GROMACS .gro file of C-alpha atoms in nm:
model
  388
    1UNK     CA    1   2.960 -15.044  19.397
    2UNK     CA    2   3.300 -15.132  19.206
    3UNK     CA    3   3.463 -14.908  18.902
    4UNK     CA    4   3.642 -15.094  18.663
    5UNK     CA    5   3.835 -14.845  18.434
    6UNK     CA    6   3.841 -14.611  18.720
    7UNK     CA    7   4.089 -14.390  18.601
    8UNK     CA    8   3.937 -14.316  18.251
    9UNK     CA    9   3.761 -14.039  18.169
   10UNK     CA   10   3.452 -14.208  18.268
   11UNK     CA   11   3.553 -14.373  18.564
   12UNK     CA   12   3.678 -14.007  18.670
   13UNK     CA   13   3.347 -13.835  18.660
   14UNK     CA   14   3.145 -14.165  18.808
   15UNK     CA   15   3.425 -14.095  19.090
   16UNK     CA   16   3.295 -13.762  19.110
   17UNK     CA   17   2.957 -13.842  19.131
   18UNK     CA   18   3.012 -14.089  19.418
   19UNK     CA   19   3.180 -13.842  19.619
   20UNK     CA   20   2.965 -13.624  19.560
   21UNK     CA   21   2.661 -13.856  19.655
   22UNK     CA   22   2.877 -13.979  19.995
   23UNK     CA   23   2.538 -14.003  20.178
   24UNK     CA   24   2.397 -14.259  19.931
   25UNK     CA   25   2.668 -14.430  19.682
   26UNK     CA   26   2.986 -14.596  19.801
   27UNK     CA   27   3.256 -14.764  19.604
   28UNK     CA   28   3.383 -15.063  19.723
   29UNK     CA   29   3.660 -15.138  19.495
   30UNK     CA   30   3.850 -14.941  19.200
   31UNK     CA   31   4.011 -15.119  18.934
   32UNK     CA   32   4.271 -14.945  18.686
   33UNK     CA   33   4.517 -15.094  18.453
   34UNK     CA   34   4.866 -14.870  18.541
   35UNK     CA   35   4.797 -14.527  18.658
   36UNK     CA   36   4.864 -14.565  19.060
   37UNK     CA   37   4.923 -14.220  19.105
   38UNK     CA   38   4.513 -14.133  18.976
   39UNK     CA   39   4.448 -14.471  19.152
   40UNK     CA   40   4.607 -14.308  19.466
   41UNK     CA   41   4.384 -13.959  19.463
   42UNK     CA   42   4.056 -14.139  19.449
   43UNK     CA   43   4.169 -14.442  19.698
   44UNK     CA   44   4.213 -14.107  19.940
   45UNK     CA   45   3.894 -13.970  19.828
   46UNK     CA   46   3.638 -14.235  19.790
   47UNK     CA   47   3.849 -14.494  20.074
   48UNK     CA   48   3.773 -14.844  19.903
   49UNK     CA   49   3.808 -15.153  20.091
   50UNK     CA   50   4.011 -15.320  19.751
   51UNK     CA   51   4.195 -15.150  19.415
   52UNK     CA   52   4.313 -15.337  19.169
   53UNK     CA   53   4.587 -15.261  18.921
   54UNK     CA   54   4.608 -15.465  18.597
   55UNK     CA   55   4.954 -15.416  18.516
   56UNK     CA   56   5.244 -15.624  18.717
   57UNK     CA   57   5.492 -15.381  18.700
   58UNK     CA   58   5.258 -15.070  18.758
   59UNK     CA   59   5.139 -15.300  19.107
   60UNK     CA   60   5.475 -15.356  19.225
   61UNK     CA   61   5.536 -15.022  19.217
   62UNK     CA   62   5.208 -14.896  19.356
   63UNK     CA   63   5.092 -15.163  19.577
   64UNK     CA   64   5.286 -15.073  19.870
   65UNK     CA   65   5.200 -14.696  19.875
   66UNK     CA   66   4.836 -14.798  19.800
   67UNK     CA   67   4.851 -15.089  20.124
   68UNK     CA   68   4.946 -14.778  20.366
   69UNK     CA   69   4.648 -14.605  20.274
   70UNK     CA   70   4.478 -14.909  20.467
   71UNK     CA   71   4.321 -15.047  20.101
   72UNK     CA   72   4.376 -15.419  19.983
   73UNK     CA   73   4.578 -15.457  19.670
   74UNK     CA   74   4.480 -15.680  19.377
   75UNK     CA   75   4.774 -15.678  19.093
   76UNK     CA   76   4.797 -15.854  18.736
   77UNK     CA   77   4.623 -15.992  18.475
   78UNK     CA   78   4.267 -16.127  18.609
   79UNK     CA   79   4.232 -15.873  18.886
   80UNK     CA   80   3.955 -15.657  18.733
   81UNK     CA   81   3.746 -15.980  18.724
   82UNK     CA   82   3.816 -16.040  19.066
   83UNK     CA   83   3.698 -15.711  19.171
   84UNK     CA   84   3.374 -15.756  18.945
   85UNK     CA   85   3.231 -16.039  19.176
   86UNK     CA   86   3.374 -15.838  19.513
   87UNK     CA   87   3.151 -15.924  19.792
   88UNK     CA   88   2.909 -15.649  19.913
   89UNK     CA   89   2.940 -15.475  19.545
   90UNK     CA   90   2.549 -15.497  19.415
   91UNK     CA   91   2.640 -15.269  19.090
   92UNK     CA   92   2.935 -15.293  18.889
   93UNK     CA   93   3.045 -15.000  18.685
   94UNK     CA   94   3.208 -15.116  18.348
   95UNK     CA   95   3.440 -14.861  18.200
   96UNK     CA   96   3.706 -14.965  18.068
   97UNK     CA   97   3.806 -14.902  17.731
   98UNK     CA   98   3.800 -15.186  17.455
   99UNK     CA   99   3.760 -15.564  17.417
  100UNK     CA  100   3.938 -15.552  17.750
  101UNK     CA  101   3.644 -15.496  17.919
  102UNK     CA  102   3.445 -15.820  17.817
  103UNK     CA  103   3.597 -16.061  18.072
  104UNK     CA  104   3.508 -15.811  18.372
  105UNK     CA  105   3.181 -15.744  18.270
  106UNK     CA  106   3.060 -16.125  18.194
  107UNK     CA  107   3.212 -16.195  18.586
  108UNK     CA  108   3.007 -15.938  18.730
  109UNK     CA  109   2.683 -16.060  18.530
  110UNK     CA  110   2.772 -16.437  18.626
  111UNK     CA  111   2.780 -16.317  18.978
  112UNK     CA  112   2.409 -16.140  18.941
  113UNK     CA  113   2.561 -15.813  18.974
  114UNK     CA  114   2.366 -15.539  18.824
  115UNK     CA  115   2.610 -15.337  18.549
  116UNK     CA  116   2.617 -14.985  18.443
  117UNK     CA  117   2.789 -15.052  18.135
  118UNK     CA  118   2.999 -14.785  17.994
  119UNK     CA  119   3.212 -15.033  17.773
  120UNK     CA  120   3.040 -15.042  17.444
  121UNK     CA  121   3.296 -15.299  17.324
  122UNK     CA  122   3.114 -15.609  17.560
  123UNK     CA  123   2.798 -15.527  17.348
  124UNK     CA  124   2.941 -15.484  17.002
  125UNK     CA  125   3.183 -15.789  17.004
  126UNK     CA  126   2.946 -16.017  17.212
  127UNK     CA  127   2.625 -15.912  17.239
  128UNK     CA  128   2.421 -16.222  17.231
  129UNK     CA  129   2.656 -16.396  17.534
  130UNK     CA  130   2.593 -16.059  17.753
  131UNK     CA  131   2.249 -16.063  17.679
  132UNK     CA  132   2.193 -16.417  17.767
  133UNK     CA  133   2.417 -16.427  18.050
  134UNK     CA  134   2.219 -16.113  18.241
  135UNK     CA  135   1.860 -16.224  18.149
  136UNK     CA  136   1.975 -16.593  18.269
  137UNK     CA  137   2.141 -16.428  18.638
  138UNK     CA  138   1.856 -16.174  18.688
  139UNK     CA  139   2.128 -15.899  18.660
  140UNK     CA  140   2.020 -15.581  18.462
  141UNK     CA  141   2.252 -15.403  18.189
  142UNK     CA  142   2.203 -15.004  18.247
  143UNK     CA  143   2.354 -14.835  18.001
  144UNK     CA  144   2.609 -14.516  18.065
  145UNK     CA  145   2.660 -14.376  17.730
  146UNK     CA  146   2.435 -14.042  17.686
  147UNK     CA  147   2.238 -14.189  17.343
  148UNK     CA  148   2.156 -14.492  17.535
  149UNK     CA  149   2.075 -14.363  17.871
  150UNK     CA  150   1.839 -14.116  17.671
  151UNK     CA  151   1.636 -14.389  17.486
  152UNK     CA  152   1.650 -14.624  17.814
  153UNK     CA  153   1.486 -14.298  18.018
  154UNK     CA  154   1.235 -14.240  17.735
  155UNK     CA  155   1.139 -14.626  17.707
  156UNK     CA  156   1.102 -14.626  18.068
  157UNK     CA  157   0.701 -14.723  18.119
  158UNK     CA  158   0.665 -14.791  17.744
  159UNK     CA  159   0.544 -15.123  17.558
  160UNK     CA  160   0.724 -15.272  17.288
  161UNK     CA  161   0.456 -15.255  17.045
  162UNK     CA  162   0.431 -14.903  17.112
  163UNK     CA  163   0.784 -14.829  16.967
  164UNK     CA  164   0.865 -14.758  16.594
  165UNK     CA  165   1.218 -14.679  16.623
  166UNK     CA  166   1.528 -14.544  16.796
  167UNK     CA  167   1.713 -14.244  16.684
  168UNK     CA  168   2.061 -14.193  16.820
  169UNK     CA  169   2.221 -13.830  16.784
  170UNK     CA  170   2.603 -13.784  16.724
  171UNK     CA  171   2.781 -13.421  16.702
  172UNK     CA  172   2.948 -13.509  16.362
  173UNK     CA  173   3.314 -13.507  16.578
  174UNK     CA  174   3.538 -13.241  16.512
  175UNK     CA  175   3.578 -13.294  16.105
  176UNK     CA  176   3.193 -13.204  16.029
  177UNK     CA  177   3.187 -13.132  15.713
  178UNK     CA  178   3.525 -13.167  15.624
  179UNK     CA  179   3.645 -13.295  15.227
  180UNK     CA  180   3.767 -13.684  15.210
  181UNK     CA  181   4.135 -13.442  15.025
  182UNK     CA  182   4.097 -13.224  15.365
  183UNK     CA  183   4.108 -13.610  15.678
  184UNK     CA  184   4.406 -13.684  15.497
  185UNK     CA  185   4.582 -13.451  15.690
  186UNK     CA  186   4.471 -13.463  16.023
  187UNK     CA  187   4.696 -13.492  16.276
  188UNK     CA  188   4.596 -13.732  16.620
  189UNK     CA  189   4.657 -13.394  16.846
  190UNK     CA  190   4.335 -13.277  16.602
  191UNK     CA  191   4.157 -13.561  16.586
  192UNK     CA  192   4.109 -13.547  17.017
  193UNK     CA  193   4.012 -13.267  17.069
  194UNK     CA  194   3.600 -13.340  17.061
  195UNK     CA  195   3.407 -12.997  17.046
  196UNK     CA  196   3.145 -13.061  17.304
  197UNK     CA  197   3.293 -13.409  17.512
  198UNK     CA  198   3.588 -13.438  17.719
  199UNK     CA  199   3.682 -13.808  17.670
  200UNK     CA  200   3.955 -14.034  17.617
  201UNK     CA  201   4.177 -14.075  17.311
  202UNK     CA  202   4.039 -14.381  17.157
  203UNK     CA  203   3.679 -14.300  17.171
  204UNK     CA  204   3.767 -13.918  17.049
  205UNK     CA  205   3.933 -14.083  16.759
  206UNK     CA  206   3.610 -14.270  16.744
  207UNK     CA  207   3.347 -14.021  16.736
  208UNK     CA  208   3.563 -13.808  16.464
  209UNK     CA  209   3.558 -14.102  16.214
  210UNK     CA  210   3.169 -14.159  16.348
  211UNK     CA  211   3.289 -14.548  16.418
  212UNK     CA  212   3.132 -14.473  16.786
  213UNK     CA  213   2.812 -14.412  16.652
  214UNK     CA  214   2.823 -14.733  16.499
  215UNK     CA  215   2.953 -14.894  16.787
  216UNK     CA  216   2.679 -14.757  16.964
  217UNK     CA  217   2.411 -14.851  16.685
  218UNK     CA  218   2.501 -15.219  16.774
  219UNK     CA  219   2.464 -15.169  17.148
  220UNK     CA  220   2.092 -15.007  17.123
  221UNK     CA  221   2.040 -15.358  16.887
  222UNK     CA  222   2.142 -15.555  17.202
  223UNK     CA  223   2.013 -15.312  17.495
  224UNK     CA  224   1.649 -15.268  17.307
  225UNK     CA  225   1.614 -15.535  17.064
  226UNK     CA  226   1.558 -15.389  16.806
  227UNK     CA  227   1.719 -15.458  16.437
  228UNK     CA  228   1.914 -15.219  16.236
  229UNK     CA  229   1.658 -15.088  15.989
  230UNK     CA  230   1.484 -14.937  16.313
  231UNK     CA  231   1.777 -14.799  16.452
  232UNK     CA  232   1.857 -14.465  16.269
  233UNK     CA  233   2.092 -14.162  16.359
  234UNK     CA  234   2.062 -13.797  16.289
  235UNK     CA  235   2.371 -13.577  16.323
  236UNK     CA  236   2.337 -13.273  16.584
  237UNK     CA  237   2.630 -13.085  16.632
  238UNK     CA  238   2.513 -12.879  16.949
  239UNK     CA  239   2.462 -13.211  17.204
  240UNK     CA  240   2.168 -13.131  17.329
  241UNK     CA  241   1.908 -13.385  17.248
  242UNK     CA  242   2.068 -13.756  17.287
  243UNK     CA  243   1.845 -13.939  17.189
  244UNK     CA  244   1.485 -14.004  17.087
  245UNK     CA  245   1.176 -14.274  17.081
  246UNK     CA  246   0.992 -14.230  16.760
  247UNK     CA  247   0.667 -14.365  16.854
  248UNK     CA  248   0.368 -14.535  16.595
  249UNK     CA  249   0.149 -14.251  16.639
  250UNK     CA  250   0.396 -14.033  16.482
  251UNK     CA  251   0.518 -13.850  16.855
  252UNK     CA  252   0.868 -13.850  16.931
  253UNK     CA  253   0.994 -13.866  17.281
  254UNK     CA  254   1.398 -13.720  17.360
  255UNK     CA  255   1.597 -13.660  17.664
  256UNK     CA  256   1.748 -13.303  17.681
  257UNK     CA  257   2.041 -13.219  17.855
  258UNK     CA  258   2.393 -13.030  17.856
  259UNK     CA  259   2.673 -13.267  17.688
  260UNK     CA  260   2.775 -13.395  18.067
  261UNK     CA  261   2.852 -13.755  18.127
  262UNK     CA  262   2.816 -13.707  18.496
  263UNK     CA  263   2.434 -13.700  18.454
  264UNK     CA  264   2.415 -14.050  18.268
  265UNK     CA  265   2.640 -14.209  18.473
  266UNK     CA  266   2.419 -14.071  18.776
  267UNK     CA  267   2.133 -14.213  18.630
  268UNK     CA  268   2.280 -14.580  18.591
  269UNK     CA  269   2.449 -14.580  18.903
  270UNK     CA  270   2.113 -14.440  19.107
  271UNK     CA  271   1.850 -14.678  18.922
  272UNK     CA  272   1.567 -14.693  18.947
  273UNK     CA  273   1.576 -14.420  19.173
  274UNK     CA  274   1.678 -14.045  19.053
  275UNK     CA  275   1.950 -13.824  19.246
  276UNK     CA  276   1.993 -13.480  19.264
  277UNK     CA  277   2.126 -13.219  19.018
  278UNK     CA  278   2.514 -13.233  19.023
  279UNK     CA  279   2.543 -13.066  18.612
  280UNK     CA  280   2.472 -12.716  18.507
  281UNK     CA  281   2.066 -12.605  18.406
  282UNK     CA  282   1.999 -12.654  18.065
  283UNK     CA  283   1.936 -12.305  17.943
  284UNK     CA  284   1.725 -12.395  17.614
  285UNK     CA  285   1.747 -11.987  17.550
  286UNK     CA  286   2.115 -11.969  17.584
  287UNK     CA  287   2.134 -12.311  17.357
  288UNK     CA  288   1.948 -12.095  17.104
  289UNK     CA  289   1.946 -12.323  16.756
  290UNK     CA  290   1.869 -12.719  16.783
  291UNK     CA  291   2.006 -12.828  16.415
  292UNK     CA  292   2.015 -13.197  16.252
  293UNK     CA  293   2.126 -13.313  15.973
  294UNK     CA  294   2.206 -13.657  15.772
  295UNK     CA  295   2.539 -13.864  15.870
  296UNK     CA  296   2.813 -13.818  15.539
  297UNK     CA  297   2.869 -14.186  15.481
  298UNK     CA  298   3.066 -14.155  15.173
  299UNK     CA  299   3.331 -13.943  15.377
  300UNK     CA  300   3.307 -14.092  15.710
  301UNK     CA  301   3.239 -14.487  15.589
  302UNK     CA  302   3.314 -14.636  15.975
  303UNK     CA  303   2.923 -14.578  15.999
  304UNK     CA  304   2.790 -14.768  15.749
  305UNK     CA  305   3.055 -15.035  15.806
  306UNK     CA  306   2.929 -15.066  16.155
  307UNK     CA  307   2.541 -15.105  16.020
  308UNK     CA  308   2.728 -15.398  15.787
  309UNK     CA  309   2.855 -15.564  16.052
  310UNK     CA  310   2.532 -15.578  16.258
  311UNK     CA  311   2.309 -15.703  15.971
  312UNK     CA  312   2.617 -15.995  15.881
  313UNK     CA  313   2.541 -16.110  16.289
  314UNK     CA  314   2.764 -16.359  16.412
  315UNK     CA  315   3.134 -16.294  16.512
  316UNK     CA  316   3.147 -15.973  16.229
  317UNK     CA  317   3.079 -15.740  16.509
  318UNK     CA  318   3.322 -15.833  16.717
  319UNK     CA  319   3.560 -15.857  16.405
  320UNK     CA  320   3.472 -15.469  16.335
  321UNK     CA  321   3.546 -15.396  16.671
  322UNK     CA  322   3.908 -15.545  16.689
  323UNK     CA  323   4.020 -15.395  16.327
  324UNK     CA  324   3.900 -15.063  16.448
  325UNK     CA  325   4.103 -15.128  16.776
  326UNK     CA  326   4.396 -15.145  16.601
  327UNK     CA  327   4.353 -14.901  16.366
  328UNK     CA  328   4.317 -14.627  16.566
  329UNK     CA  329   4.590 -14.700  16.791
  330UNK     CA  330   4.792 -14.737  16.456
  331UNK     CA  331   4.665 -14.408  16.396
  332UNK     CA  332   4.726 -14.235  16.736
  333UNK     CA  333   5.115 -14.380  16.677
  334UNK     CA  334   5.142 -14.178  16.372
  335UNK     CA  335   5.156 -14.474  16.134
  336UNK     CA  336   4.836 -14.437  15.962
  337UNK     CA  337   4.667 -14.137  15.813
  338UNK     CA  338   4.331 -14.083  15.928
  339UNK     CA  339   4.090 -14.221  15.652
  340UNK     CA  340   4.337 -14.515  15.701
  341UNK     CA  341   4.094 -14.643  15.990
  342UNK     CA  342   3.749 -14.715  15.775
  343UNK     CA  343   4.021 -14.864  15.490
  344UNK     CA  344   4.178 -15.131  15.719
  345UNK     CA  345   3.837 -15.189  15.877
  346UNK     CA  346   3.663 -15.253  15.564
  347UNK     CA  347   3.957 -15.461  15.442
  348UNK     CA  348   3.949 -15.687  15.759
  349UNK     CA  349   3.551 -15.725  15.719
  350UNK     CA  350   3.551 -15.795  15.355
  351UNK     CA  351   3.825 -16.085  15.456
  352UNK     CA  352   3.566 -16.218  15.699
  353UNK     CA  353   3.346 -16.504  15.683
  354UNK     CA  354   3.100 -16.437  15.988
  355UNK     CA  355   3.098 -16.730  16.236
  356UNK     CA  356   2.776 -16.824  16.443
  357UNK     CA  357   2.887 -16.711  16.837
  358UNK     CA  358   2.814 -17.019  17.061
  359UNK     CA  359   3.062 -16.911  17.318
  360UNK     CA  360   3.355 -16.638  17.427
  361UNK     CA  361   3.579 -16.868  17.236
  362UNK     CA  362   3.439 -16.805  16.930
  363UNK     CA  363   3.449 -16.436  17.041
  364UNK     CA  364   3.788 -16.432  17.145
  365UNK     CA  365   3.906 -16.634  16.825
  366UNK     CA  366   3.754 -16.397  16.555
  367UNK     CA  367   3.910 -16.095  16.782
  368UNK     CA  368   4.234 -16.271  16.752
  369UNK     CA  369   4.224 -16.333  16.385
  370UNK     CA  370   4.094 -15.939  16.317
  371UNK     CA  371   4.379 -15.813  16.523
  372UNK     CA  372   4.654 -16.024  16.304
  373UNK     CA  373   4.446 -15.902  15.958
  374UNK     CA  374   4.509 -15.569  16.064
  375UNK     CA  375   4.795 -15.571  16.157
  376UNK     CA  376   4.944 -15.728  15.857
  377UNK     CA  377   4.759 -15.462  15.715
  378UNK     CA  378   4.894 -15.210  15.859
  379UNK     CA  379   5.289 -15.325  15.880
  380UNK     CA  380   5.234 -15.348  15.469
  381UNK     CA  381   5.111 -14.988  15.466
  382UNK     CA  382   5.419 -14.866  15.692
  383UNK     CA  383   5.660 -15.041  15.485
  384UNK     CA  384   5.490 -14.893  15.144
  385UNK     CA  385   5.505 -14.549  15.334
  386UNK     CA  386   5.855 -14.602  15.410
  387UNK     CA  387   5.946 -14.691  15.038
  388UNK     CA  388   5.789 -14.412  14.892
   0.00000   0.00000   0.00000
């Protein structure tokens, strides 16, 4: 198989899990955007045939230590894509963070490649074309992000008809709880550090404001086809259950686990097929209380904007996805404060006029025109904070 985004915190632990699984996974080819020294360990670990570095000057610099470790070298722009359609690679991991990761993912599905898909961004900004493209190659979309893998084991054998709805769980981020007077002041050093995940900075930022759990509201639309008024989510701080099936008789069905990515990303990456236990017994004594509770919209508003988004269809989605984008890396910069994020988000979507998406253009254009609506946004609000 390939990794794209192999030196993110996902494409770390699906690293692990190949090395660990030596007898019966293999990677074929890494892709990372600029960190050659990571991209070095795991090239001496997992021994690729081809790595791939998005960034020129992060090649040049790496390509020739990486070519003496007997790998081939792909550098620049484009070279993730080329590495999605590698021969010999029959499942593509897709992990890398952002709208970056649509181009990558639609080459492996054009190429019939079967993707574990860890970039929620491909489904949120352009659902319909990923759907389309995979039912239309044959290729099958197996999700890597714990709510989704959850509901995909527990649909697993099921008939439509038999479903009532989906119920994704989310932790409620570090800020549970907080006052709307209290976010004001969080700092980016706060707003990282998860209390159950170790992940990267963007989607830590994400699951504090609870804009990941919208993200991933629209992905369970486009994995399971369902529409948003039968896609719900309950707030359970301890990780345990991620996710449940509510059935029409009234059952539920859930997956249980400890909050460790390395068993979803197992699960995609040995489909349809289980391997063995690599992540800690779940102890449901020493768990002791399972609690739930409803998501605070009115102080964390990325959530319901997300639900908007979805029910306004067309390029909105992808439009939500962009703002947020830039929001949060606004926000990681120190130049916005922290309910900052939902405000330019909502600002950019209330600007938008959704677009019907016929192609990646139209994708592409309505990320393009969200990015420069933030942005404006968000140079006004420096230069206001600067006045003041």
């Amino acid at each position: 198989m390939v990794i794209l985004g192999s030196t993110g915190s996902i494409g770390r632990q699906a690293a692990d899990v190949i090395a660990r699984m030596a007898g019966r996974l293999r990677a074929v080819g890494l892709a990372a955007g600029r960190d050659g020294a990571r991209l070095l360990e795991q090239v001496r670990r997992l021994r690729p045939e081809v790595v791939a570095l998005e960034d020129p000057e992060a090649g040049r610099r790496w390509q020739p230590v990486l070519e003496r470790e007997g790998v081939r070298v792909l550098v620049g722009p484009g070279s993730a894509e080329v590495l999605a359609t590698w021969p010999g690679a029959r499942r593509v991991l897709s992990a890398i963070t952002g709208a970056a990761g649509l181009r990558p993912t639609l080459a492996a599905l054009e190429a019939g490649r079967d993707v574990a898909l860890a970039n929620k961004e491909s489904l949120v900004a352009a659902g319909s074309l990923v759907t389309r493209l995979a039912a239309a190659r044959g290729a099958r979309l197996l999700p890597v992000d714990s709510e989704h893998s959850a509901l995909f084991q527990c649909l697993q054998g099921r008939r439509p008809e038999e479903v009532e709805r989906l119920i994704l769980t989310a932790s409620g981020g570090p800020f549970r709880g907080w006052s709307r007077e209290a976010l004001a002041r969080v700092t980016p050093a706060e707003a990282v550090r998860h209390p159950n995940w170790s992940m990267g900075a963007k989607i830590s930022v994400d699951s504090a404001t609870l804009m990941n759990k919208g993200l991933e509201v629209i992905e369970a639309h486009w994995l399971f086809g369902l529409p948003a008024d039968r896609i719900a989510v309950v707030i359970h701080p301890q990780s345990i259950v991620h996710g449940l099936v509510e059935l029409v008789d009234g059952a539920a069905v859930a997956v249980l686990a400890r909050p460790d990515m390395r068993q979803p990303i197992q699960y995609a990456l040995c489909y349809p097929e289980r391997g063995p236990r690599l992540v800690e017994r779940l102890d449901l004594a020493a768990a002791g209380m399972l609690t739930f509770e409803e998501p605070d919209t009115g102080t964390f508003p990325c959530l319901a904007l997300a639900y908007q988004a979805l029910q306004a269809g067309g390029t909105a989605p992808a439009v939500l996805n962009a703002a947020n984008e830039e929001a949060v890396a606004a926000f990681l910069a120190g130049k916005l404060p922290f309910p900052g994020i939902a405000e330019t988000v909502a600002a950019v979507l209330d600007r938008h006029r959704p677009q019907p998406v016929t192609g990646l253009d139209d994708v592409l254009e309505a990320d393009a025109w969200a990015r420069a609506e933030a942005r404006a946004l968000l140079a006004g609000a420096w230069e206001a904070g600067r006045a003041e």
